[in-house]
Coordinates of C-alpha atoms and ligand atoms in Angstrom, one line a residue:
M269 CA 14.2 -35.0 -22.6
A270 CA 14.4 -31.0 -23.6
A271 CA 10.6 -30.4 -22.3
L272 CA 11.8 -32.5 -19.1
L273 CA 15.2 -30.0 -18.8
I274 CA 13.2 -26.4 -19.5
G275 CA 10.1 -27.4 -16.8
L276 CA 12.8 -28.5 -14.1
A277 CA 14.6 -24.7 -15.4
L278 CA 11.4 -23.6 -15.0
L279 CA 10.5 -24.9 -11.3
L280 CA 14.4 -24.6 -10.1
K281 CA 13.1 -21.0 -10.5
L282 CA 10.3 -20.8 -9.5
T283 CA 11.2 -22.2 -6.2
S284 CA 14.2 -19.8 -6.4
A285 CA 12.1 -16.2 -6.8
H286 CA 10.9 -14.2 -4.2
F287 CA 10.8 -10.4 -4.8
S288 CA 13.3 -7.6 -4.9
V289 CA 11.3 -3.9 -4.2
E290 CA 12.9 -1.5 -7.2
Y291 CA 11.4 1.5 -5.2
P292 CA 13.0 2.8 -3.3
Y293 CA 15.7 1.3 -4.6
W294 CA 16.2 -2.0 -1.7
R295 CA 18.9 -2.7 0.2
G296 CA 20.4 -4.6 -2.0
D297 CA 20.0 -8.1 -3.2
S298 CA 18.2 -10.3 -0.5
Y299 CA 17.7 -13.4 -2.4
S300 CA 19.8 -16.2 -0.7
T301 CA 18.7 -14.3 2.6
Q302 CA 15.3 -13.3 1.8
Y303 CA 13.3 -15.2 5.0
T304 CA 16.2 -13.7 7.3
R305 CA 13.3 -11.0 9.7
P306 CA 13.1 -7.7 9.4
C307 CA 15.3 -7.3 6.7
G308 CA 15.9 -10.2 4.6
G309 CA 19.5 -10.3 6.3
V310 CA 20.6 -7.3 4.7
N311 CA 21.5 -4.6 6.4
V312 CA 21.0 -0.5 6.8
T313 CA 22.7 0.8 3.8
N314 CA 24.2 5.0 3.4
N315 CA 21.7 4.3 -0.4
R316 CA 19.1 6.8 0.7
T317 CA 16.0 7.1 -1.7
Q318 CA 14.6 11.4 -1.0
W319 CA 10.8 10.1 -0.1
P320 CA 8.3 13.2 -0.3
L321 CA 7.3 14.1 3.4
D322 CA 3.8 13.3 3.2
G323 CA 4.4 9.8 1.5
G324 CA 5.5 9.0 -1.9
S325 CA 5.8 5.8 -4.3
I326 CA 6.9 2.0 -4.2
L327 CA 7.7 0.2 -6.4
F328 CA 7.5 -3.9 -6.2
S329 CA 8.7 -7.0 -8.5
P330 CA 6.5 -10.3 -7.1
S331 CA 7.6 -13.6 -8.1
H332 CA 5.7 -15.8 -6.3
P333 CA 1.4 -16.4 -7.4
W334 CA 0.1 -14.8 -4.6
A335 CA 0.6 -13.4 -1.0
I336 CA -0.4 -11.6 1.9
T337 CA 1.6 -8.0 1.7
Y338 CA 2.2 -5.5 4.5
I339 CA 3.8 -2.2 4.1
N340 CA 5.6 -1.0 7.0
L341 CA 7.9 2.1 8.2
G342 CA 10.4 2.3 10.8
L343 CA 11.9 5.7 12.0
G344 CA 15.4 5.8 12.9
S345 CA 19.3 5.7 11.1
D346 CA 20.2 1.6 11.6
D347 CA 19.6 -2.0 12.2
T348 CA 17.9 -0.9 15.4
V349 CA 14.8 0.4 13.8
I350 CA 11.4 -0.8 15.0
F351 CA 9.1 -1.2 11.5
N352 CA 6.0 -0.8 13.8
I353 CA 4.0 1.6 11.6
S354 CA 2.1 0.0 9.0
L355 CA 1.1 2.4 5.9
I356 CA -1.0 0.2 4.3
E357 CA -4.5 -1.9 4.5
N358 CA -2.6 -5.6 5.0
F359 CA -3.2 -7.2 1.0
N360 CA -3.5 -10.8 -1.0
Q361 CA -1.2 -9.6 -4.4
T362 CA -2.2 -12.3 -6.9
G363 CA -0.6 -12.7 -10.6
N364 CA 3.0 -11.5 -11.0
G365 CA 5.0 -9.6 -12.5
T366 CA 5.0 -5.2 -10.8
L367 CA 3.1 -4.0 -8.2
C368 CA 3.2 0.0 -8.3
F369 CA 1.5 2.0 -4.8
P370 CA 1.4 5.7 -7.1
K371 CA 1.1 6.8 -3.5
V372 CA 1.3 5.3 0.3
N373 CA 0.3 8.6 2.7
I374 CA 2.2 8.8 5.2
P375 CA -0.1 9.4 8.2
P376 CA 0.3 13.1 9.7
E377 CA 0.8 12.9 12.7
L378 CA 4.2 11.7 12.6
G379 CA 4.8 14.8 13.0
L380 CA 8.1 13.7 10.0
T381 CA 10.5 16.7 9.2
A382 CA 12.4 17.3 6.1
G383 CA 15.9 15.6 6.5
S384 CA 14.8 12.7 9.1
H385 CA 15.8 8.6 8.6
A386 CA 13.7 5.8 8.2
S387 CA 13.1 2.6 6.5
I388 CA 10.2 0.7 4.3
Q389 CA 9.7 -3.0 5.1
V390 CA 7.9 -5.5 2.5
I391 CA 7.0 -8.4 3.7
Q392 CA 5.1 -11.4 2.1
L393 CA 3.9 -14.5 3.3
S394 CA 3.4 -17.3 0.8
E395 CA 2.4 -21.0 -0.1
L396 CA 4.1 -22.2 3.2
G397 CA 3.5 -19.5 5.9
S398 CA 7.4 -18.8 5.8
A399 CA 7.2 -14.6 5.8
L400 CA 10.1 -12.9 3.2
Y401 CA 11.4 -9.3 4.1
N402 CA 12.9 -6.3 2.2
C403 CA 14.1 -3.3 2.8
A404 CA 14.7 0.3 1.9
D405 CA 16.2 2.8 3.2
I406 CA 15.2 6.7 2.5
T407 CA 15.6 10.2 3.7
F408 CA 12.1 12.1 4.4
S409 CA 12.0 15.7 1.8
E410 CA 10.2 18.5 0.7
N411 CA 11.3 18.1 -2.8
A412 CA 11.2 14.7 -3.8
E413 CA 8.0 13.7 -6.2
L414 CA 6.0 11.3 -7.1
L415 CA 7.5 8.3 -9.3
S416 CA 5.3 9.8 -12.9
T417 CA 3.0 7.2 -14.5
D418 CA 4.5 5.6 -16.8
K419 CA 6.9 4.1 -14.6
C420 CA 4.0 3.4 -11.7
A421 CA 2.6 1.0 -13.9
N422 CA 0.9 -2.7 -12.7
S423 CA 2.2 -6.1 -14.9
S424 CA -1.1 -7.1 -16.6
G425 CA -2.8 -9.7 -14.6
I426 CA -0.7 -8.5 -10.8
G427 CA -4.0 -7.3 -9.2
W428 CA -4.5 -6.9 -5.0
E429 CA -7.2 -8.0 -3.3
P430 CA -7.7 -6.2 0.7
L431 CA -8.2 -8.8 3.3
G432 CA -10.5 -6.3 5.5
A433 CA -13.3 -6.7 2.7
A434 CA -12.8 -10.4 2.2
A435 CA -13.3 -10.6 6.3
S436 CA -16.5 -9.0 6.3
T437 CA -18.2 -11.0 3.0
P438 CA -20.8 -13.9 4.7
P439 CA -19.2 -16.5 4.1
D440 CA -21.7 -17.8 1.7
T441 CA -21.4 -15.8 -0.7
G442 CA -18.3 -17.3 -2.1
V443 CA -14.5 -17.9 -0.5
G444 CA -12.9 -14.5 -0.7
Y445 CA -10.1 -12.9 -1.3
L446 CA -8.7 -16.7 -2.0
T447 CA -10.8 -16.7 -5.7
T448 CA -8.5 -14.9 -7.4
A449 CA -5.0 -17.4 -5.9
Y450 CA -7.6 -20.1 -6.5
P451 CA -7.0 -20.3 -10.1
T452 CA -3.0 -19.7 -10.2
F453 CA -2.5 -22.4 -7.4
M454 CA -4.3 -24.9 -9.1
Y455 CA -2.4 -24.1 -12.3
S456 CA 1.1 -24.5 -9.9
W457 CA -0.2 -28.2 -9.0
L458 CA -1.3 -28.7 -12.9
S459 CA 2.2 -28.2 -13.8
A460 CA 3.7 -30.3 -10.8
L461 CA 1.5 -33.1 -11.7
V462 CA 2.2 -32.5 -15.2
F463 CA 6.3 -32.1 -14.2
I464 CA 6.2 -35.6 -12.2
W465 CA 4.2 -37.5 -14.7
L466 CA 7.1 -36.1 -17.2
W467 CA 9.8 -36.9 -14.7
N468 CA 8.8 -41.1 -14.7
Ligands
CU627 CU1 9.8 -17.5 -3.0

């Protein structure tokens, strides 16, 4: 019975967990509305992180075994911001824990000036095809610094696979980026089967 309850608690935890953005600090807890485009149902805030003009660190905590991940930038100060600047080659995040990019570059041709406002949008697309959204509000600053290496650390087991490289892999050499996600995916199914077996 105890095993059953623990199993149930784990399952509930898995289904309710999405992802959070720790740096730049997210707009706020979006767990109950994270499917809402474009920012997980949380409106713009005045809680802006000072972020370097040429690009800064991004630290977030996924909880799904894998998710196709996008990081976009939208210029402006309000809820009409359009996230039409892609900051990173889209990738498949694998494992879970904490994932940190020490420096995500800002394209120089944007010609941003210190003091301008923007929002960073992180999107994760997982098993069932629904996307999860979170945003963080920033102010570009000449004095802002990157996260230190001890703060910008990746959990063991977390990883990311570029989608572009997988796409260019000849089909006969394997299954591309799904290779990494596959064992975790199978493990989820195995847990589910054990759970169903325990239930009956
Ligand atoms: Cu989730």
